[in-house]
mmCIF file with all atom_site columns, C-alpha atoms and ligand atoms in Angstrom:
data_model
loop_
_atom_site.group_PDB
_atom_site.id
_atom_site.type_symbol
_atom_site.label_atom_id
_atom_site.label_alt_id
_atom_site.label_comp_id
_atom_site.label_asym_id
_atom_site.label_entity_id
_atom_site.label_seq_id
_atom_site.pdbx_PDB_ins_code
_atom_site.Cartn_x
_atom_site.Cartn_y
_atom_site.Cartn_z
_atom_site.occupancy
_atom_site.B_iso_or_equiv
_atom_site.pdbx_formal_charge
_atom_site.auth_seq_id
_atom_site.auth_comp_id
_atom_site.auth_asym_id
_atom_site.auth_atom_id
_atom_site.pdbx_PDB_model_num
ATOM   1   C CA  . MET A 1 1   ? 25.556  9.501   -12.483 1.00 0.00 ? 1295 MET A CA  1
ATOM   2   C CA  . SER A 1 2   ? 25.014  7.837   -15.854 1.00 0.00 ? 1296 SER A CA  1
ATOM   3   C CA  . ILE A 1 3   ? 21.347  6.903   -15.533 1.00 0.00 ? 1297 ILE A CA  1
ATOM   4   C CA  . PHE A 1 4   ? 20.475  10.504  -14.641 1.00 0.00 ? 1298 PHE A CA  1
ATOM   5   C CA  . LEU A 1 5   ? 22.419  11.968  -17.547 1.00 0.00 ? 1299 LEU A CA  1
ATOM   6   C CA  . ASN A 1 6   ? 21.562  9.266   -20.067 1.00 0.00 ? 1300 ASN A CA  1
ATOM   7   C CA  . ARG A 1 7   ? 17.807  9.034   -19.451 1.00 0.00 ? 1301 ARG A CA  1
ATOM   8   C CA  . LYS A 1 8   ? 15.988  10.750  -22.295 1.00 0.00 ? 1302 LYS A CA  1
ATOM   9   C CA  . SER A 1 9   ? 12.431  10.474  -23.460 1.00 0.00 ? 1303 SER A CA  1
ATOM   10  C CA  . VAL A 1 10  ? 12.426  7.763   -26.109 1.00 0.00 ? 1304 VAL A CA  1
ATOM   11  C CA  . ARG A 1 11  ? 9.420   7.642   -28.428 1.00 0.00 ? 1305 ARG A CA  1
ATOM   12  C CA  . ASN A 1 12  ? 10.293  4.832   -30.844 1.00 0.00 ? 1306 ASN A CA  1
ATOM   13  C CA  . TYR A 1 13  ? 11.014  1.319   -29.569 1.00 0.00 ? 1307 TYR A CA  1
ATOM   14  C CA  . ASP A 1 14  ? 11.832  -2.075  -31.070 1.00 0.00 ? 1308 ASP A CA  1
ATOM   15  C CA  . GLU A 1 15  ? 8.268   -3.312  -31.509 1.00 0.00 ? 1309 GLU A CA  1
ATOM   16  C CA  . ASN A 1 16  ? 9.407   -6.939  -31.718 1.00 0.00 ? 1310 ASN A CA  1
ATOM   17  C CA  . PHE A 1 17  ? 11.086  -6.893  -28.324 1.00 0.00 ? 1311 PHE A CA  1
ATOM   18  C CA  . LYS A 1 18  ? 8.984   -7.990  -25.366 1.00 0.00 ? 1312 LYS A CA  1
ATOM   19  C CA  . ILE A 1 19  ? 10.368  -7.376  -21.894 1.00 0.00 ? 1313 ILE A CA  1
ATOM   20  C CA  . PRO A 1 20  ? 10.061  -10.709 -20.008 1.00 0.00 ? 1314 PRO A CA  1
ATOM   21  C CA  . ARG A 1 21  ? 7.298   -10.572 -17.382 1.00 0.00 ? 1315 ARG A CA  1
ATOM   22  C CA  . ASN A 1 22  ? 9.642   -11.439 -14.491 1.00 0.00 ? 1316 ASN A CA  1
ATOM   23  C CA  . GLU A 1 23  ? 11.988  -8.604  -15.432 1.00 0.00 ? 1317 GLU A CA  1
ATOM   24  C CA  . LEU A 1 24  ? 9.079   -6.186  -15.828 1.00 0.00 ? 1318 LEU A CA  1
ATOM   25  C CA  . ASN A 1 25  ? 7.776   -7.197  -12.407 1.00 0.00 ? 1319 ASN A CA  1
ATOM   26  C CA  . GLU A 1 26  ? 11.217  -6.611  -10.884 1.00 0.00 ? 1320 GLU A CA  1
ATOM   27  C CA  . MET A 1 27  ? 11.241  -3.088  -12.303 1.00 0.00 ? 1321 MET A CA  1
ATOM   28  C CA  . LEU A 1 28  ? 7.690   -2.392  -11.104 1.00 0.00 ? 1322 LEU A CA  1
ATOM   29  C CA  . GLU A 1 29  ? 8.560   -3.639  -7.612  1.00 0.00 ? 1323 GLU A CA  1
ATOM   30  C CA  . LEU A 1 30  ? 11.554  -1.307  -7.493  1.00 0.00 ? 1324 LEU A CA  1
ATOM   31  C CA  . ALA A 1 31  ? 9.348   1.571   -8.665  1.00 0.00 ? 1325 ALA A CA  1
ATOM   32  C CA  . LEU A 1 32  ? 6.973   0.750   -5.803  1.00 0.00 ? 1326 LEU A CA  1
ATOM   33  C CA  . ARG A 1 33  ? 9.826   1.541   -3.390  1.00 0.00 ? 1327 ARG A CA  1
ATOM   34  C CA  . ALA A 1 34  ? 9.178   5.236   -4.145  1.00 0.00 ? 1328 ALA A CA  1
ATOM   35  C CA  . PRO A 1 35  ? 8.049   7.297   -1.154  1.00 0.00 ? 1329 PRO A CA  1
ATOM   36  C CA  . SER A 1 36  ? 4.412   8.311   -0.708  1.00 0.00 ? 1330 SER A CA  1
ATOM   37  C CA  . SER A 1 37  ? 2.552   10.616  1.627   1.00 0.00 ? 1331 SER A CA  1
ATOM   38  C CA  . MET A 1 38  ? 2.072   8.805   4.976   1.00 0.00 ? 1332 MET A CA  1
ATOM   39  C CA  . ASN A 1 39  ? 3.265   5.670   3.125   1.00 0.00 ? 1333 ASN A CA  1
ATOM   40  C CA  . LEU A 1 40  ? -0.323  5.169   1.970   1.00 0.00 ? 1334 LEU A CA  1
ATOM   41  C CA  . GLN A 1 41  ? 0.949   3.946   -1.418  1.00 0.00 ? 1335 GLN A CA  1
ATOM   42  C CA  . PRO A 1 42  ? -2.061  5.006   -3.501  1.00 0.00 ? 1336 PRO A CA  1
ATOM   43  C CA  . THR A 1 43  ? -0.380  4.527   -6.891  1.00 0.00 ? 1337 THR A CA  1
ATOM   44  C CA  . ARG A 1 44  ? -1.591  1.745   -9.160  1.00 0.00 ? 1338 ARG A CA  1
ATOM   45  C CA  . MET A 1 45  ? -0.131  0.628   -12.486 1.00 0.00 ? 1339 MET A CA  1
ATOM   46  C CA  . ILE A 1 46  ? -2.235  -0.708  -15.335 1.00 0.00 ? 1340 ILE A CA  1
ATOM   47  C CA  . VAL A 1 47  ? 0.101   -2.412  -17.778 1.00 0.00 ? 1341 VAL A CA  1
ATOM   48  C CA  . VAL A 1 48  ? -1.106  -2.412  -21.368 1.00 0.00 ? 1342 VAL A CA  1
ATOM   49  C CA  . GLU A 1 49  ? 0.901   -4.974  -23.331 1.00 0.00 ? 1343 GLU A CA  1
ATOM   50  C CA  . SER A 1 50  ? -1.289  -6.781  -25.842 1.00 0.00 ? 1344 SER A CA  1
ATOM   51  C CA  . LYS A 1 51  ? -2.046  -5.451  -29.329 1.00 0.00 ? 1345 LYS A CA  1
ATOM   52  C CA  . GLU A 1 52  ? -5.737  -5.832  -28.557 1.00 0.00 ? 1346 GLU A CA  1
ATOM   53  C CA  . ALA A 1 53  ? -5.594  -3.689  -25.402 1.00 0.00 ? 1347 ALA A CA  1
ATOM   54  C CA  . LYS A 1 54  ? -3.409  -1.111  -27.192 1.00 0.00 ? 1348 LYS A CA  1
ATOM   55  C CA  . GLU A 1 55  ? -6.025  -0.794  -29.958 1.00 0.00 ? 1349 GLU A CA  1
ATOM   56  C CA  . LYS A 1 56  ? -8.713  -0.219  -27.326 1.00 0.00 ? 1350 LYS A CA  1
ATOM   57  C CA  . ILE A 1 57  ? -6.935  2.747   -25.787 1.00 0.00 ? 1351 ILE A CA  1
ATOM   58  C CA  . LYS A 1 58  ? -5.670  4.210   -29.077 1.00 0.00 ? 1352 LYS A CA  1
ATOM   59  C CA  . PRO A 1 59  ? -8.713  6.506   -29.621 1.00 0.00 ? 1353 PRO A CA  1
ATOM   60  C CA  . HIS A 1 60  ? -8.122  7.924   -26.125 1.00 0.00 ? 1354 HIS A CA  1
ATOM   61  C CA  . MET A 1 61  ? -4.579  9.101   -26.882 1.00 0.00 ? 1355 MET A CA  1
ATOM   62  C CA  . PHE A 1 62  ? -3.800  12.682  -27.835 1.00 0.00 ? 1356 PHE A CA  1
ATOM   63  C CA  . GLY A 1 63  ? -0.928  11.891  -30.213 1.00 0.00 ? 1357 GLY A CA  1
ATOM   64  C CA  . ASN A 1 64  ? 1.772   9.612   -28.761 1.00 0.00 ? 1358 ASN A CA  1
ATOM   65  C CA  . ILE A 1 65  ? 0.773   6.748   -31.063 1.00 0.00 ? 1359 ILE A CA  1
ATOM   66  C CA  . LEU A 1 66  ? 4.372   5.771   -31.899 1.00 0.00 ? 1360 LEU A CA  1
ATOM   67  C CA  . GLN A 1 67  ? 5.086   5.102   -28.223 1.00 0.00 ? 1361 GLN A CA  1
ATOM   68  C CA  . LEU A 1 68  ? 1.830   3.139   -27.921 1.00 0.00 ? 1362 LEU A CA  1
ATOM   69  C CA  . ASP A 1 69  ? 2.442   1.003   -31.004 1.00 0.00 ? 1363 ASP A CA  1
ATOM   70  C CA  . THR A 1 70  ? 6.115   0.209   -30.436 1.00 0.00 ? 1364 THR A CA  1
ATOM   71  C CA  . SER A 1 71  ? 6.597   0.020   -26.654 1.00 0.00 ? 1365 SER A CA  1
ATOM   72  C CA  . SER A 1 72  ? 6.824   -3.303  -24.873 1.00 0.00 ? 1366 SER A CA  1
ATOM   73  C CA  . ALA A 1 73  ? 4.625   -1.999  -22.056 1.00 0.00 ? 1367 ALA A CA  1
ATOM   74  C CA  . PHE A 1 74  ? 2.451   1.084   -21.876 1.00 0.00 ? 1368 PHE A CA  1
ATOM   75  C CA  . ILE A 1 75  ? 1.948   1.692   -18.192 1.00 0.00 ? 1369 ILE A CA  1
ATOM   76  C CA  . ILE A 1 76  ? -0.985  3.770   -17.047 1.00 0.00 ? 1370 ILE A CA  1
ATOM   77  C CA  . ILE A 1 77  ? -0.086  5.268   -13.676 1.00 0.00 ? 1371 ILE A CA  1
ATOM   78  C CA  . ALA A 1 78  ? -3.253  5.868   -11.657 1.00 0.00 ? 1372 ALA A CA  1
ATOM   79  C CA  . THR A 1 79  ? -4.010  6.986   -8.151  1.00 0.00 ? 1373 THR A CA  1
ATOM   80  C CA  . ASP A 1 80  ? -6.510  5.481   -5.731  1.00 0.00 ? 1374 ASP A CA  1
ATOM   81  C CA  . LEU A 1 81  ? -8.768  8.277   -4.489  1.00 0.00 ? 1375 LEU A CA  1
ATOM   82  C CA  . ASN A 1 82  ? -9.988  5.885   -1.810  1.00 0.00 ? 1376 ASN A CA  1
ATOM   83  C CA  . LYS A 1 83  ? -6.491  5.734   -0.304  1.00 0.00 ? 1377 LYS A CA  1
ATOM   84  C CA  . PHE A 1 84  ? -7.597  6.499   3.235   1.00 0.00 ? 1378 PHE A CA  1
ATOM   85  C CA  . GLU A 1 85  ? -9.757  3.349   3.228   1.00 0.00 ? 1379 GLU A CA  1
ATOM   86  C CA  . THR A 1 86  ? -7.268  1.055   1.478   1.00 0.00 ? 1380 THR A CA  1
ATOM   87  C CA  . GLY A 1 87  ? -4.344  2.614   3.383   1.00 0.00 ? 1381 GLY A CA  1
ATOM   88  C CA  . ILE A 1 88  ? -5.556  1.253   6.728   1.00 0.00 ? 1382 ILE A CA  1
ATOM   89  C CA  . LYS A 1 89  ? -4.322  -2.166  5.574   1.00 0.00 ? 1383 LYS A CA  1
ATOM   90  C CA  . VAL A 1 90  ? -0.814  -0.719  5.035   1.00 0.00 ? 1384 VAL A CA  1
ATOM   91  C CA  . PHE A 1 91  ? -0.656  0.020   8.744   1.00 0.00 ? 1385 PHE A CA  1
ATOM   92  C CA  . SER A 1 92  ? -2.190  -3.272  9.864   1.00 0.00 ? 1386 SER A CA  1
ATOM   93  C CA  . ASP A 1 93  ? 0.331   -5.117  7.695   1.00 0.00 ? 1387 ASP A CA  1
ATOM   94  C CA  . SER A 1 94  ? 3.190   -2.852  8.866   1.00 0.00 ? 1388 SER A CA  1
ATOM   95  C CA  . GLU A 1 95  ? 2.343   -3.777  12.441  1.00 0.00 ? 1389 GLU A CA  1
ATOM   96  C CA  . HIS A 1 96  ? 1.876   -7.510  11.822  1.00 0.00 ? 1390 HIS A CA  1
ATOM   97  C CA  . LEU A 1 97  ? 5.112   -7.756  9.857   1.00 0.00 ? 1391 LEU A CA  1
ATOM   98  C CA  . GLY A 1 98  ? 7.053   -5.935  12.577  1.00 0.00 ? 1392 GLY A CA  1
ATOM   99  C CA  . PHE A 1 99  ? 7.757   -2.677  10.716  1.00 0.00 ? 1393 PHE A CA  1
ATOM   100 C CA  . LEU A 1 100 ? 5.876   -0.550  13.249  1.00 0.00 ? 1394 LEU A CA  1
ATOM   101 C CA  . PRO A 1 101 ? 4.984   -0.953  16.930  1.00 0.00 ? 1395 PRO A CA  1
ATOM   102 C CA  . LYS A 1 102 ? 1.248   -1.233  17.632  1.00 0.00 ? 1396 LYS A CA  1
ATOM   103 C CA  . GLU A 1 103 ? 0.997   2.262   19.194  1.00 0.00 ? 1397 GLU A CA  1
ATOM   104 C CA  . VAL A 1 104 ? 2.559   3.913   16.153  1.00 0.00 ? 1398 VAL A CA  1
ATOM   105 C CA  . ALA A 1 105 ? 0.379   1.938   13.722  1.00 0.00 ? 1399 ALA A CA  1
ATOM   106 C CA  . ASN A 1 106 ? -2.736  2.864   15.700  1.00 0.00 ? 1400 ASN A CA  1
ATOM   107 C CA  . ARG A 1 107 ? -1.749  6.538   15.823  1.00 0.00 ? 1401 ARG A CA  1
ATOM   108 C CA  . GLN A 1 108 ? -1.279  6.553   12.052  1.00 0.00 ? 1402 GLN A CA  1
ATOM   109 C CA  . LYS A 1 109 ? -4.645  4.834   11.585  1.00 0.00 ? 1403 LYS A CA  1
ATOM   110 C CA  . ASP A 1 110 ? -6.308  7.571   13.658  1.00 0.00 ? 1404 ASP A CA  1
ATOM   111 C CA  . ILE A 1 111 ? -4.732  10.268  11.483  1.00 0.00 ? 1405 ILE A CA  1
ATOM   112 C CA  . ILE A 1 112 ? -5.897  8.447   8.353   1.00 0.00 ? 1406 ILE A CA  1
ATOM   113 C CA  . LYS A 1 113 ? -9.478  8.274   9.653   1.00 0.00 ? 1407 LYS A CA  1
ATOM   114 C CA  . GLU A 1 114 ? -9.388  11.973  10.517  1.00 0.00 ? 1408 GLU A CA  1
ATOM   115 C CA  . ARG A 1 115 ? -8.101  12.871  7.039   1.00 0.00 ? 1409 ARG A CA  1
ATOM   116 C CA  . ASN A 1 116 ? -10.675 10.608  5.436   1.00 0.00 ? 1410 ASN A CA  1
ATOM   117 C CA  . ASN A 1 117 ? -13.348 12.811  7.016   1.00 0.00 ? 1411 ASN A CA  1
ATOM   118 C CA  . ASN A 1 118 ? -11.666 16.141  6.236   1.00 0.00 ? 1412 ASN A CA  1
ATOM   119 C CA  . TYR A 1 119 ? -9.893  15.904  2.886   1.00 0.00 ? 1413 TYR A CA  1
ATOM   120 C CA  . ASN A 1 120 ? -11.851 16.729  -0.235  1.00 0.00 ? 1414 ASN A CA  1
ATOM   121 C CA  . LYS A 1 121 ? -11.318 15.007  -3.586  1.00 0.00 ? 1415 LYS A CA  1
ATOM   122 C CA  . ALA A 1 122 ? -9.134  17.808  -4.992  1.00 0.00 ? 1416 ALA A CA  1
ATOM   123 C CA  . ARG A 1 123 ? -6.704  17.533  -2.078  1.00 0.00 ? 1417 ARG A CA  1
ATOM   124 C CA  . ILE A 1 124 ? -6.501  13.743  -2.360  1.00 0.00 ? 1418 ILE A CA  1
ATOM   125 C CA  . LEU A 1 125 ? -5.969  14.014  -6.121  1.00 0.00 ? 1419 LEU A CA  1
ATOM   126 C CA  . ASN A 1 126 ? -3.233  16.595  -5.590  1.00 0.00 ? 1420 ASN A CA  1
ATOM   127 C CA  . GLU A 1 127 ? -1.407  14.196  -3.268  1.00 0.00 ? 1421 GLU A CA  1
ATOM   128 C CA  . GLY A 1 128 ? -2.020  11.424  -5.806  1.00 0.00 ? 1422 GLY A CA  1
ATOM   129 C CA  . TYR A 1 129 ? -0.223  13.426  -8.500  1.00 0.00 ? 1423 TYR A CA  1
ATOM   130 C CA  . LEU A 1 130 ? 2.753   13.950  -6.191  1.00 0.00 ? 1424 LEU A CA  1
ATOM   131 C CA  . ASP A 1 131 ? 2.949   10.310  -5.134  1.00 0.00 ? 1425 ASP A CA  1
ATOM   132 C CA  . GLY A 1 132 ? 2.350   9.026   -8.660  1.00 0.00 ? 1426 GLY A CA  1
ATOM   133 C CA  . GLY A 1 133 ? 4.861   11.458  -10.157 1.00 0.00 ? 1427 GLY A CA  1
ATOM   134 C CA  . LEU A 1 134 ? 7.571   10.311  -7.782  1.00 0.00 ? 1428 LEU A CA  1
ATOM   135 C CA  . LEU A 1 135 ? 6.831   6.676   -8.579  1.00 0.00 ? 1429 LEU A CA  1
ATOM   136 C CA  . ALA A 1 136 ? 6.834   7.373   -12.322 1.00 0.00 ? 1430 ALA A CA  1
ATOM   137 C CA  . MET A 1 137 ? 10.232  9.067   -12.081 1.00 0.00 ? 1431 MET A CA  1
ATOM   138 C CA  . GLN A 1 138 ? 11.593  6.143   -10.088 1.00 0.00 ? 1432 GLN A CA  1
ATOM   139 C CA  . LEU A 1 139 ? 10.236  3.723   -12.698 1.00 0.00 ? 1433 LEU A CA  1
ATOM   140 C CA  . MET A 1 140 ? 11.939  5.653   -15.506 1.00 0.00 ? 1434 MET A CA  1
ATOM   141 C CA  . LEU A 1 141 ? 15.295  5.564   -13.721 1.00 0.00 ? 1435 LEU A CA  1
ATOM   142 C CA  . VAL A 1 142 ? 14.935  1.887   -12.796 1.00 0.00 ? 1436 VAL A CA  1
ATOM   143 C CA  . ALA A 1 143 ? 14.136  1.116   -16.439 1.00 0.00 ? 1437 ALA A CA  1
ATOM   144 C CA  . LYS A 1 144 ? 17.288  2.941   -17.539 1.00 0.00 ? 1438 LYS A CA  1
ATOM   145 C CA  . GLU A 1 145 ? 19.298  0.937   -15.016 1.00 0.00 ? 1439 GLU A CA  1
ATOM   146 C CA  . TYR A 1 146 ? 17.871  -2.249  -16.605 1.00 0.00 ? 1440 TYR A CA  1
ATOM   147 C CA  . GLY A 1 147 ? 18.905  -1.050  -20.071 1.00 0.00 ? 1441 GLY A CA  1
ATOM   148 C CA  . TYR A 1 148 ? 15.468  0.074   -21.245 1.00 0.00 ? 1442 TYR A CA  1
ATOM   149 C CA  . ASP A 1 149 ? 14.019  3.457   -22.131 1.00 0.00 ? 1443 ASP A CA  1
ATOM   150 C CA  . THR A 1 150 ? 10.834  5.322   -21.336 1.00 0.00 ? 1444 THR A CA  1
ATOM   151 C CA  . CYS A 1 151 ? 8.707   8.346   -22.111 1.00 0.00 ? 1445 CYS A CA  1
ATOM   152 C CA  . PRO A 1 152 ? 6.382   10.062  -19.638 1.00 0.00 ? 1446 PRO A CA  1
ATOM   153 C CA  . ILE A 1 153 ? 3.096   10.847  -21.402 1.00 0.00 ? 1447 ILE A CA  1
ATOM   154 C CA  . ALA A 1 154 ? 0.343   13.185  -20.234 1.00 0.00 ? 1448 ALA A CA  1
ATOM   155 C CA  . GLY A 1 155 ? -1.282  13.396  -23.674 1.00 0.00 ? 1449 GLY A CA  1
ATOM   156 C CA  . PHE A 1 156 ? -4.304  11.144  -23.208 1.00 0.00 ? 1450 PHE A CA  1
ATOM   157 C CA  . ASN A 1 157 ? -7.899  11.394  -22.071 1.00 0.00 ? 1451 ASN A CA  1
ATOM   158 C CA  . LYS A 1 158 ? -7.825  10.815  -18.326 1.00 0.00 ? 1452 LYS A CA  1
ATOM   159 C CA  . GLN A 1 159 ? -11.604 10.620  -18.129 1.00 0.00 ? 1453 GLN A CA  1
ATOM   160 C CA  . THR A 1 160 ? -12.089 7.804   -20.639 1.00 0.00 ? 1454 THR A CA  1
ATOM   161 C CA  . ILE A 1 161 ? -8.949  5.697   -20.955 1.00 0.00 ? 1455 ILE A CA  1
ATOM   162 C CA  . LEU A 1 162 ? -9.771  3.214   -18.190 1.00 0.00 ? 1456 LEU A CA  1
ATOM   163 C CA  . SER A 1 163 ? -13.326 2.635   -19.419 1.00 0.00 ? 1457 SER A CA  1
ATOM   164 C CA  . ALA A 1 164 ? -11.804 1.650   -22.766 1.00 0.00 ? 1458 ALA A CA  1
ATOM   165 C CA  . LEU A 1 165 ? -10.234 -1.279  -20.898 1.00 0.00 ? 1459 LEU A CA  1
ATOM   166 C CA  . ASN A 1 166 ? -13.524 -2.022  -19.107 1.00 0.00 ? 1460 ASN A CA  1
ATOM   167 C CA  . ILE A 1 167 ? -12.081 -0.777  -15.832 1.00 0.00 ? 1461 ILE A CA  1
ATOM   168 C CA  . GLU A 1 168 ? -14.992 0.935   -14.114 1.00 0.00 ? 1462 GLU A CA  1
ATOM   169 C CA  . ASP A 1 169 ? -13.723 2.236   -10.788 1.00 0.00 ? 1463 ASP A CA  1
ATOM   170 C CA  . GLU A 1 170 ? -14.605 5.815   -9.901  1.00 0.00 ? 1464 GLU A CA  1
ATOM   171 C CA  . ASN A 1 171 ? -11.841 5.861   -7.283  1.00 0.00 ? 1465 ASN A CA  1
ATOM   172 C CA  . LEU A 1 172 ? -9.121  5.108   -9.818  1.00 0.00 ? 1466 LEU A CA  1
ATOM   173 C CA  . GLN A 1 173 ? -7.821  8.301   -11.452 1.00 0.00 ? 1467 GLN A CA  1
ATOM   174 C CA  . PRO A 1 174 ? -5.176  8.023   -14.208 1.00 0.00 ? 1468 PRO A CA  1
ATOM   175 C CA  . ILE A 1 175 ? -2.470  10.673  -13.916 1.00 0.00 ? 1469 ILE A CA  1
ATOM   176 C CA  . LEU A 1 176 ? 0.334   9.775   -16.342 1.00 0.00 ? 1470 LEU A CA  1
ATOM   177 C CA  . ILE A 1 177 ? 1.463   7.067   -18.749 1.00 0.00 ? 1471 ILE A CA  1
ATOM   178 C CA  . VAL A 1 178 ? 5.002   5.715   -18.951 1.00 0.00 ? 1472 VAL A CA  1
ATOM   179 C CA  . SER A 1 179 ? 5.913   3.916   -22.171 1.00 0.00 ? 1473 SER A CA  1
ATOM   180 C CA  . LEU A 1 180 ? 8.657   1.338   -21.711 1.00 0.00 ? 1474 LEU A CA  1
ATOM   181 C CA  . GLY A 1 181 ? 10.698  -0.658  -24.161 1.00 0.00 ? 1475 GLY A CA  1
ATOM   182 C CA  . LYS A 1 182 ? 13.959  -1.286  -25.963 1.00 0.00 ? 1476 LYS A CA  1
ATOM   183 C CA  . ALA A 1 183 ? 14.941  1.912   -27.770 1.00 0.00 ? 1477 ALA A CA  1
ATOM   184 C CA  . LYS A 1 184 ? 14.978  1.920   -31.577 1.00 0.00 ? 1478 LYS A CA  1
ATOM   185 C CA  . ASP A 1 185 ? 15.755  5.627   -31.919 1.00 0.00 ? 1479 ASP A CA  1
ATOM   186 C CA  . ALA A 1 186 ? 17.789  7.424   -29.259 1.00 0.00 ? 1480 ALA A CA  1
ATOM   187 C CA  . GLY A 1 187 ? 15.915  10.293  -27.666 1.00 0.00 ? 1481 GLY A CA  1
ATOM   188 C CA  . TYR A 1 188 ? 16.840  13.885  -28.387 1.00 0.00 ? 1482 TYR A CA  1
ATOM   189 C CA  . ASP A 1 189 ? 19.338  15.736  -26.247 1.00 0.00 ? 1483 ASP A CA  1
ATOM   190 C CA  . SER A 1 190 ? 17.315  18.315  -24.381 1.00 0.00 ? 1484 SER A CA  1
ATOM   191 C CA  . TYR A 1 191 ? 18.278  21.697  -22.985 1.00 0.00 ? 1485 TYR A CA  1
ATOM   192 C CA  . ARG A 1 192 ? 18.132  22.482  -19.274 1.00 0.00 ? 1486 ARG A CA  1
ATOM   193 C CA  . ILE A 1 193 ? 17.979  25.953  -17.738 1.00 0.00 ? 1487 ILE A CA  1
ATOM   194 C CA  . SER A 1 194 ? 20.973  27.023  -15.679 1.00 0.00 ? 1488 SER A CA  1
ATOM   195 C CA  . LEU A 1 195 ? 21.472  26.400  -11.996 1.00 0.00 ? 1489 LEU A CA  1
ATOM   196 C CA  . ASP A 1 196 ? 21.232  30.177  -11.510 1.00 0.00 ? 1490 ASP A CA  1
ATOM   197 C CA  . ASP A 1 197 ? 17.802  30.305  -13.110 1.00 0.00 ? 1491 ASP A CA  1
ATOM   198 C CA  . ALA A 1 198 ? 16.459  27.337  -11.194 1.00 0.00 ? 1492 ALA A CA  1
ATOM   199 C CA  . VAL A 1 199 ? 18.007  27.626  -7.742  1.00 0.00 ? 1493 VAL A CA  1
ATOM   200 C CA  . LYS A 1 200 ? 18.038  30.357  -5.108  1.00 0.00 ? 1494 LYS A CA  1
ATOM   201 C CA  . TYR A 1 201 ? 19.920  30.026  -1.828  1.00 0.00 ? 1495 TYR A CA  1
ATOM   202 C CA  . TYR A 1 202 ? 18.820  31.922  1.241   1.00 0.00 ? 1496 TYR A CA  1
HETATM 203 C C1  . FMN B 2 .   ? 4.325   15.452  -16.984 1.00 0.00 ? 1339 FMN B C1  1
HETATM 204 C C2  . FMN B 2 .   ? 4.961   15.174  -18.325 1.00 0.00 ? 1339 FMN B C2  1
HETATM 205 C C3  . FMN B 2 .   ? 4.167   14.966  -19.420 1.00 0.00 ? 1339 FMN B C3  1
HETATM 206 C C4  . FMN B 2 .   ? 4.739   14.663  -20.668 1.00 0.00 ? 1339 FMN B C4  1
HETATM 207 N N1  . FMN B 2 .   ? 3.916   14.354  -21.713 1.00 0.00 ? 1339 FMN B N1  1
HETATM 208 C C5  . FMN B 2 .   ? 4.477   13.964  -22.886 1.00 0.00 ? 1339 FMN B C5  1
HETATM 209 C C6  . FMN B 2 .   ? 3.647   13.538  -23.967 1.00 0.00 ? 1339 FMN B C6  1
HETATM 210 O O1  . FMN B 2 .   ? 2.416   13.527  -23.877 1.00 0.00 ? 1339 FMN B O1  1
HETATM 211 N N2  . FMN B 2 .   ? 4.261   13.154  -25.101 1.00 0.00 ? 1339 FMN B N2  1
HETATM 212 C C7  . FMN B 2 .   ? 5.622   13.136  -25.244 1.00 0.00 ? 1339 FMN B C7  1
HETATM 213 O O2  . FMN B 2 .   ? 6.114   12.743  -26.304 1.00 0.00 ? 1339 FMN B O2  1
HETATM 214 N N3  . FMN B 2 .   ? 6.431   13.538  -24.237 1.00 0.00 ? 1339 FMN B N3  1
HETATM 215 C C8  . FMN B 2 .   ? 5.889   13.965  -23.071 1.00 0.00 ? 1339 FMN B C8  1
HETATM 216 N N4  . FMN B 2 .   ? 6.709   14.323  -22.022 1.00 0.00 ? 1339 FMN B N4  1
HETATM 217 C C9  . FMN B 2 .   ? 8.177   14.271  -22.184 1.00 0.00 ? 1339 FMN B C9  1
HETATM 218 C C10 . FMN B 2 .   ? 8.830   15.659  -22.226 1.00 0.00 ? 1339 FMN B C10 1
HETATM 219 O O3  . FMN B 2 .   ? 8.593   16.243  -23.473 1.00 0.00 ? 1339 FMN B O3  1
HETATM 220 C C11 . FMN B 2 .   ? 10.330  15.493  -21.942 1.00 0.00 ? 1339 FMN B C11 1
HETATM 221 O O4  . FMN B 2 .   ? 10.494  14.944  -20.666 1.00 0.00 ? 1339 FMN B O4  1
HETATM 222 C C12 . FMN B 2 .   ? 11.089  16.805  -22.004 1.00 0.00 ? 1339 FMN B C12 1
HETATM 223 O O5  . FMN B 2 .   ? 11.052  17.324  -23.319 1.00 0.00 ? 1339 FMN B O5  1
HETATM 224 C C13 . FMN B 2 .   ? 12.561  16.653  -21.581 1.00 0.00 ? 1339 FMN B C13 1
HETATM 225 O O6  . FMN B 2 .   ? 13.198  15.688  -22.375 1.00 0.00 ? 1339 FMN B O6  1
HETATM 226 P P1  . FMN B 2 .   ? 13.874  14.384  -21.751 1.00 0.00 ? 1339 FMN B P1  1
HETATM 227 O O7  . FMN B 2 .   ? 12.793  13.602  -21.042 1.00 0.00 ? 1339 FMN B O7  1
HETATM 228 O O8  . FMN B 2 .   ? 14.400  13.632  -22.936 1.00 0.00 ? 1339 FMN B O8  1
HETATM 229 O O9  . FMN B 2 .   ? 14.925  14.809  -20.788 1.00 0.00 ? 1339 FMN B O9  1
HETATM 230 C C14 . FMN B 2 .   ? 6.146   14.637  -20.806 1.00 0.00 ? 1339 FMN B C14 1
HETATM 231 C C15 . FMN B 2 .   ? 6.949   14.876  -19.664 1.00 0.00 ? 1339 FMN B C15 1
HETATM 232 C C16 . FMN B 2 .   ? 6.368   15.116  -18.453 1.00 0.00 ? 1339 FMN B C16 1
HETATM 233 C C17 . FMN B 2 .   ? 7.266   15.293  -17.247 1.00 0.00 ? 1339 FMN B C17 1
#
């Protein structure tokens, strides 16, 4: 239970501590185990680590500068609005690697093609927020398990932040940032509403 009870949003990190790349990749791979709608896996992570890249995105933050300046990695979670095109490969690979029989993979591919024709951008984006939110939560818990801390951050300009990094891809929509690092200040204890207020049984 400890990672669930001990995870808190941490906003000030040891700015001299760099998470080794292999350890960061392990955490990101575990985060990628999060579920996604139809297993299309549309979530992408843009990892901002260098001082230079951090300075580029700074003007696109709404507050949250302490997390930006002190975190070891500032991870922009984005969703691929072109997921029905890129997702076909998930099913080809699933079949070739023996995760799915050919008939099942083909049936899924047919559904994807049908949705590609019928879903509008708002619906795809809505699914992207769900998938990306689940992955972000998984990343925050994995980080805690590894002894690090995080803060989910929605306070940034979603329209401009990727251009600041010279990423020009109209299908890539940022949804959330997760700052990640070694905590310098512990996060605040935060109140939760009661079970009675949050849960109804029928
Ligand atoms: C979608 C979302 C957006 C958030 N955006 C910010 C943010 O921009 N800046 C910030 O400092 N914290 C942000 N937070 C963190 C919340 O303030 C925090 O999760 C909440 O106060 C509960 O505290 P805890 O995470 O320590 O349990 C965000 C959290 C969520 C889930």
